[in-house]
C-alpha positions as a printed Julia matrix, in Angstrom:
437×3 Matrix{Float64}:
  -1.16   -8.07   30.18
   1.71   -6.94   27.95
   3.06   -3.42   28.43
   1.95   -2.3    24.94
  -1.55   -3.7    25.51
  -1.87   -1.77   28.79
  -1.06    1.44   26.95
  -3.94    0.95   24.5
  -6.43    2.14   27.11
  -4.39    5.09   28.28
  -5.43    8.71   27.98
  -3.26   10.29   25.23
  -1.6    12.65   27.71
  -0.73    9.7    29.93
   0.83    8.09   26.89
   2.93   11.21   26.34
   4.22   10.74   29.86
   5.33    7.21   28.97
   7.42    8.19   25.96
  11.03    6.92   26.23
  13.15    9.4    28.17
  16.05    9.3    25.71
  13.62    9.97   22.87
  12.18   12.99   24.7
  15.65   14.39   25.39
  16.6    14.04   21.71
  13.35   15.73   20.6
  13.93   18.65   23.0
  17.35   19.17   21.46
  15.94   18.85   17.95
  12.85   21.04   18.31
  13.83   23.61   20.93
  10.88   25.98   21.51
   8.57   23.74   19.52
   9.02   20.74   21.82
   6.01   21.5    24.03
   3.75   21.81   20.97
   5.12   18.49   19.72
   4.48   16.83   23.07
   0.95   18.26   23.19
   0.18   16.57   19.87
   0.08   13.28   21.81
  -3.12   14.51   23.45
  -4.79   14.2    20.04
  -6.06   11.03   18.43
  -4.13    9.5    15.51
  -4.96   11.02   12.14
  -6.64    8.81    9.54
  -6.62    8.88    5.77
  -7.3     7.01    2.57
  -6.45    7.44   -1.09
  -8.56    6.39   -4.04
  -7.61    3.78   -6.62
  -8.24    5.63   -9.86
  -7.61    2.46  -11.87
 -10.93    1.23  -10.5
 -13.06    3.93   -8.85
 -15.56    6.08  -10.75
 -15.53    9.83  -10.16
 -19.18    9.75   -9.13
 -18.28    7.36   -6.31
 -15.45    9.63   -5.15
 -17.85   12.57   -5.03
 -20.47   10.47   -3.2
 -18.04    9.31   -0.5
 -16.49   12.75   -0.09
 -19.98   14.07    0.55
 -21.42   11.26    2.69
 -18.28   10.47    4.7
 -17.09   14.05    5.15
 -13.74   13.4     3.48
 -11.26   16.29    3.28
  -8.39   16.48    0.76
  -4.83   15.8     1.9
  -3.08   18.9     0.62
   0.22   17.19   -0.14
  -1.17   14.09   -1.93
  -3.39   14.04   -5.0
  -6.27   11.59   -4.46
  -5.66   11.42   -0.7
  -8.31   12.32    1.89
  -8.57   12.73    5.64
 -11.47   11.08    7.44
 -12.86   11.21   10.96
 -12.95    7.74   12.52
 -15.76    8.8    14.84
 -17.91    9.53   11.79
 -17.0     6.72    9.42
 -15.02    3.45    9.36
 -13.99    2.94    5.71
 -12.44   -0.45    6.5
 -15.89   -1.83    7.32
 -17.45   -0.85    4.01
 -17.7    -3.32    1.08
 -16.03   -0.57   -0.97
 -12.81   -1.41    0.88
 -13.01   -5.09   -0.13
 -13.73   -3.95   -3.69
 -10.36   -2.18   -3.76
 -11.5     1.32   -4.68
  -9.39    2.89   -1.94
  -6.5     2.1     0.39
  -6.41    3.23    4.02
  -3.12    4.97    4.76
  -1.78    7.42    7.32
  -1.95   10.86    5.63
   1.64   12.03    5.98
   2.93    8.78    4.44
   1.21    9.69    1.17
   3.83   12.31    0.36
   6.58    9.85   -0.62
   5.09    8.6    -3.88
   3.97   12.14   -4.73
   7.62   13.19   -4.63
   8.69   10.29   -6.84
   7.13   12.04   -9.86
   6.41    8.72  -11.57
   5.78    9.03  -15.31
   3.8     6.73  -17.63
   6.14    4.05  -18.92
   8.49    4.2   -15.91
   9.85    0.96  -14.52
   9.49    1.47  -10.76
  10.78   -0.46   -7.75
   9.24   -0.26   -4.28
  12.05   -1.85   -2.31
  10.53   -2.19    1.19
   6.88   -2.35    0.23
   4.68   -4.12    2.82
   1.89   -3.66    3.62
   1.5    -1.94    0.27
   0.26    1.64    0.63
   3.06    3.24   -1.37
   2.95    0.44   -3.96
  -0.79    0.97   -4.43
  -0.14    4.66   -5.04
   2.78    3.97   -7.38
   1.02    1.27   -9.42
  -1.58    3.8   -10.55
   1.14    5.83  -12.27
   3.89    3.38  -13.21
   4.35    1.48  -16.43
   5.43   -1.58  -14.46
   6.05   -1.78  -10.71
   8.15   -4.36   -8.9
   6.97   -4.43   -5.29
   9.36   -6.15   -2.89
   9.18   -7.18    0.75
  11.95   -9.26    2.3
   9.84  -10.71    5.15
   7.77  -13.56    3.71
   4.73  -13.13    5.98
   4.52   -9.42    5.22
   5.05  -10.13    1.51
   1.88  -12.25    1.52
  -0.08   -9.32    3.0
   1.42   -7.06    0.33
   0.4    -9.49   -2.41
  -3.16   -9.66   -1.08
  -3.47   -5.87   -1.1
  -2.2    -5.64   -4.68
  -4.77   -8.3    -5.67
  -7.6    -6.43   -3.93
  -6.79   -3.25   -5.82
  -6.83   -5.15   -9.11
  -3.5    -3.98  -10.58
  -2.26   -5.88  -13.63
   1.1    -4.09  -13.89
   2.72   -5.28  -10.65
   5.17   -8.06   -9.77
   5.31   -8.85   -6.04
   8.5   -10.52   -4.82
  10.29  -11.3    -1.58
  14.05  -10.82   -1.73
  16.92   -9.13    0.02
  17.69   -5.8    -1.69
  21.22   -6.99   -2.46
  19.74  -10.01   -4.26
  17.63   -7.74   -6.44
  20.63   -5.48   -7.11
  22.53   -8.44   -8.58
  19.68   -9.1   -10.99
  18.66   -5.52  -11.86
  21.77   -3.33  -12.35
  20.88    0.2   -13.52
  17.32   -0.89  -14.36
  14.79    1.39  -12.64
  13.59    4.9   -13.49
  12.21    5.4    -9.98
  13.03    3.61   -6.73
  11.03    4.05   -3.55
  12.85    3.2    -0.33
  10.44    3.35    2.61
  13.17    2.16    4.9
  12.78    0.1     8.08
  13.2     2.58   10.92
  12.82    3.13   14.65
   9.17    4.09   14.1
   8.95    7.25   16.2
   6.16    8.52   13.95
   4.1     5.49   15.0
   4.08    6.36   18.72
   0.68    8.07   18.71
  -1.13    5.22   16.94
   0.92    2.13   17.8
   1.77    1.43   21.43
   4.08   -1.42   20.47
   6.36    1.09   18.75
   6.86    2.87   22.1
   7.53   -0.38   23.94
  10.11   -1.54   21.37
  12.01    1.76   20.91
  15.66    1.96   22.0
  18.86    3.73   21.02
  20.28    0.34   20.1
  17.45   -0.17   17.64
  18.1     3.27   16.15
  21.72    2.27   15.51
  20.6    -1.04   13.98
  18.19    0.79   11.68
  20.87    3.22   10.53
  23.12    0.35    9.45
  20.33   -1.52    7.68
  19.24    1.65    5.88
  22.78    2.12    4.54
  22.78   -1.39    3.11
  19.41   -0.82    1.43
  20.51    2.51   -0.04
  23.65    0.87   -1.45
  21.49   -1.7    -3.22
  19.06    0.96   -4.47
  21.84    3.02   -6.05
  23.13   -0.04   -7.92
  19.66   -0.48   -9.46
  19.05    3.16  -10.43
  19.11    4.09  -14.11
  21.2     7.07  -15.16
  18.9    10.06  -14.87
  16.63    8.24  -12.42
  15.36    9.13   -8.95
  15.4     7.53   -5.5
  12.84    8.71   -2.96
  13.75    7.68    0.57
  11.31    7.87    3.46
  10.84    6.83    7.08
   8.19    7.23    9.74
  10.73    8.41   12.31
  12.06   11.79   13.49
  15.65   10.72   14.16
  18.07   12.81   12.02
  20.63    9.99   11.93
  18.05    7.89   10.08
  16.87   10.78    7.93
  18.65   13.9     6.69
  22.05   12.96    8.1
  21.74    9.5     6.6
  21.08   10.97    3.15
  23.71   13.7     3.41
  26.29   11.08    4.27
  25.16    8.77    1.49
  25.18   11.5    -1.17
  28.59   12.72    0.02
  29.93    9.19   -0.5
  28.45    9.15   -4.02
  28.79   12.82   -4.94
  29.55   12.08   -8.59
  26.4     9.99   -8.95
  23.7    11.47   -6.7
  22.37   14.83   -5.58
  20.1    15.36   -2.59
  17.63   17.75   -4.24
  14.9    17.96   -1.61
  14.06   16.69    1.86
  11.56   17.51    4.58
  10.63   16.3     8.04
   6.88   16.36    8.73
   5.95   16.67   12.4
   2.56   15.83   13.98
   2.27   19.24   15.65
   2.55   20.99   12.28
   0.43   18.84    9.97
  -2.67   16.66   10.15
  -0.72   13.42   10.22
   1.52   11.24   12.36
   4.8    12.51   10.93
   7.06   11.36    8.09
  10.4    12.11    6.47
  11.15   12.08    2.77
  14.27   12.82    0.78
  14.68   13.02   -3.0
  17.96   11.92   -4.57
  18.38   12.48   -8.3
  20.97   10.8   -10.47
  23.67   13.11  -11.83
  24.45   10.69  -14.62
  23.17   11.47  -18.1
  20.12    9.38  -19.02
  20.15    7.23  -22.1
  18.69    8.83  -25.19
  14.91    8.42  -25.22
  12.87    6.46  -22.74
  10.26    3.74  -22.83
   6.79    4.78  -23.87
   3.79    3.35  -22.02
   3.06   -0.23  -23.06
  -0.27   -1.46  -24.37
  -2.17   -3.89  -22.09
  -0.85   -6.84  -24.1
   2.65   -5.33  -24.06
   2.5    -4.89  -20.29
   1.41   -8.5   -19.81
   4.24   -9.77  -22.02
   6.87   -7.59  -20.3
   5.64   -8.68  -16.86
   5.9   -12.33  -17.91
   9.47  -11.81  -19.16
  10.57  -10.01  -16.01
   8.92  -12.57  -13.74
  10.45  -15.48  -15.62
  13.96  -14.01  -15.41
  13.51  -13.33  -11.69
  12.4   -16.88  -10.98
  15.36  -18.28  -12.94
  17.64  -16.15  -10.78
  16.11  -17.69   -7.64
  14.08  -14.62   -6.65
  10.85  -15.58   -4.91
   7.95  -14.17   -6.96
   4.57  -14.22   -5.22
   2.47  -12.48   -7.86
   3.01  -11.58  -11.5
   0.33   -9.38  -13.03
  -3.11  -10.97  -12.77
  -2.94  -14.51  -11.42
  -4.6   -16.97  -13.79
  -7.26  -19.5   -12.9
  -7.03  -23.28  -13.31
  -8.18  -25.77  -15.93
  -9.94  -28.51  -13.99
 -10.21  -31.96  -15.52
 -12.5   -34.82  -14.55
 -15.9   -34.41  -12.97
 -19.09  -34.9   -14.97
 -18.4   -37.15  -18.0
 -14.67  -36.51  -17.63
 -14.99  -33.0   -19.04
 -12.82  -29.95  -18.47
 -13.71  -26.57  -17.07
 -11.82  -23.4   -16.36
 -12.1   -22.02  -12.81
 -11.29  -18.34  -12.61
  -8.98  -16.94   -9.93
 -10.04  -14.36   -7.38
  -7.48  -12.02   -8.96
  -9.26  -12.27  -12.31
 -12.5   -11.21  -10.62
 -10.81   -8.23   -8.92
  -8.94   -6.94  -11.97
  -9.31   -3.22  -12.64
 -10.39   -2.16  -16.11
 -11.79   -4.52  -18.73
 -13.2    -7.55  -16.88
 -11.86  -11.05  -17.48
 -15.14  -12.62  -16.29
 -18.05  -11.25  -18.29
 -20.99  -12.7   -16.3
 -22.02  -10.87  -13.13
 -24.43  -10.62  -10.23
 -25.11   -7.19   -8.76
 -25.93   -7.12   -5.04
 -28.4    -4.34   -4.4
 -27.55   -3.48   -0.79
 -24.63   -3.19    1.59
 -26.25   -5.85    3.81
 -26.19   -8.37    0.95
 -22.6    -7.46    0.12
 -21.57   -8.1     3.72
 -23.31  -11.48    3.66
 -21.3   -12.43    0.6
 -18.07  -11.15    2.19
 -18.78  -13.3     5.25
 -18.74  -16.35    2.96
 -22.48  -16.93    2.63
 -24.07  -18.4    -0.49
 -27.14  -16.42   -1.52
 -30.43  -17.96   -2.68
 -32.02  -15.51   -5.1
 -35.59  -16.44   -4.13
 -34.93  -15.31   -0.56
 -34.62  -11.7    -1.7
 -36.76   -9.34   -3.7
 -36.08   -9.53   -7.4
 -34.53   -6.06   -7.44
 -32.09   -6.97   -4.64
 -29.93   -9.21   -6.87
 -29.65   -8.55  -10.59
 -28.13  -11.35  -12.62
 -26.44  -11.71  -15.99
 -25.46  -15.38  -16.04
 -26.62  -18.81  -17.2
 -27.01  -21.92  -15.06
 -23.62  -23.29  -13.99
 -21.64  -20.17  -14.93
 -19.0   -18.49  -12.81
 -19.61  -14.8   -12.31
 -18.24  -11.71  -10.65
 -20.14  -10.59   -7.58
 -20.56   -6.81   -7.7
 -21.51   -4.1    -5.22
 -22.34   -0.75   -6.83
 -20.65   -2.07   -9.96
 -17.37   -2.92   -8.17
 -16.11   -6.52   -7.88
 -16.02   -8.33   -4.53
 -15.14  -11.81   -5.78
 -16.53  -14.9    -7.54
 -19.6   -17.07   -7.21
 -21.13  -19.84   -9.3
 -24.77  -19.58  -10.32
 -26.41  -22.95   -9.75
 -29.88  -24.07   -8.72
 -31.1   -20.55   -8.05
 -28.15  -19.81   -5.77
 -24.97  -17.78   -5.88
 -22.54  -20.35   -4.51
 -19.82  -18.41   -2.74
 -16.25  -18.82   -4.0
 -14.61  -16.06   -2.0
 -11.24  -17.39   -0.68
 -11.57  -18.37    2.98
  -8.69  -16.16    4.03
 -10.53  -13.08    2.74
 -13.87  -13.76    4.41
 -15.06  -11.4     7.12
 -16.4   -12.48   10.45
 -20.22  -12.39   10.31
 -21.68   -9.27   11.92
């Protein structure tokens, strides 16, 4: 059994005893009298949280889940809530697949809050996977470009953006320096959730303990400097960079930003920073720093675009990125396909899963409402549903024979089916299907 796997079954205090010695020494020096309280925090279970997707969720549903699940507000993040994993598992609910919330560690929610994103802002999330900060930012931004350099992680990011139903996001996979060549002085807000040594992951991720080393800290510091250089090149005059990590190491955090701002003292000012520790807050720990441009902004700024204006602007940006050789995985709402052939050589349009999941005005007008969580889970496992097998009130239908429709749970979309022969023929992508209970 791998070392990290062995640690999964350890008592939290035993895990504290397995923390890297050099890490413990550094934390003693950093925290002084608070070190014992910090170490004792490893006796506690990891803290859990979620934030709601207000592009999709109804307020009545928020109030229902707050009440039934015992959710408690995250004081530093609007729309964020703590939950007790012993009481509820939000990831198992069909509401999760419907994209009405995103599960995220509570202290990580502070970064986007500090970005102060305004309607109409062009925003870049530079190191975005798996997508928590992008899913917060997309609710506020005019247009968001969400980037992840690692292709496998970029696919996970793209899937999360699709689940949440955002139509104002471009997902790409590029080195930050590549984006900087294409987008000089372009963004009002840039989020840099930098790759780091992951010390804030120790309580919830045993692999982070096993992989920690001083050499990796040094490697992270160098990579962070490169990313910050690229971010500054892309920042509009008058714009803002919010930098964050899930580590406690000052060289990766406040000293990194002080050095960077000193090197660019005519362009940037470090206006705010804070280190969140797990013994002081209900979270795993996070660092954020706010750097504001000292350069005068251009007169005026873009107003929020209409839905059609957003779609057009996204298409323009995506096209220019592709021409520049930037790998674009998703551009707004992915379109379906026009299928030719079949019966009498006709044509039909097959909608995409993204069109079914879109927040706001639906692309697909026909629908089938599943009347119970059990039915929703059957659909999410990939089952086709024969209407006659259930009571009439269990599945309500607004579709004609042969039509594609959105499958809904409590009014929220889960995916697509085709109504044929008294059945809802499942069209949920195989990669999104759950294992049957």
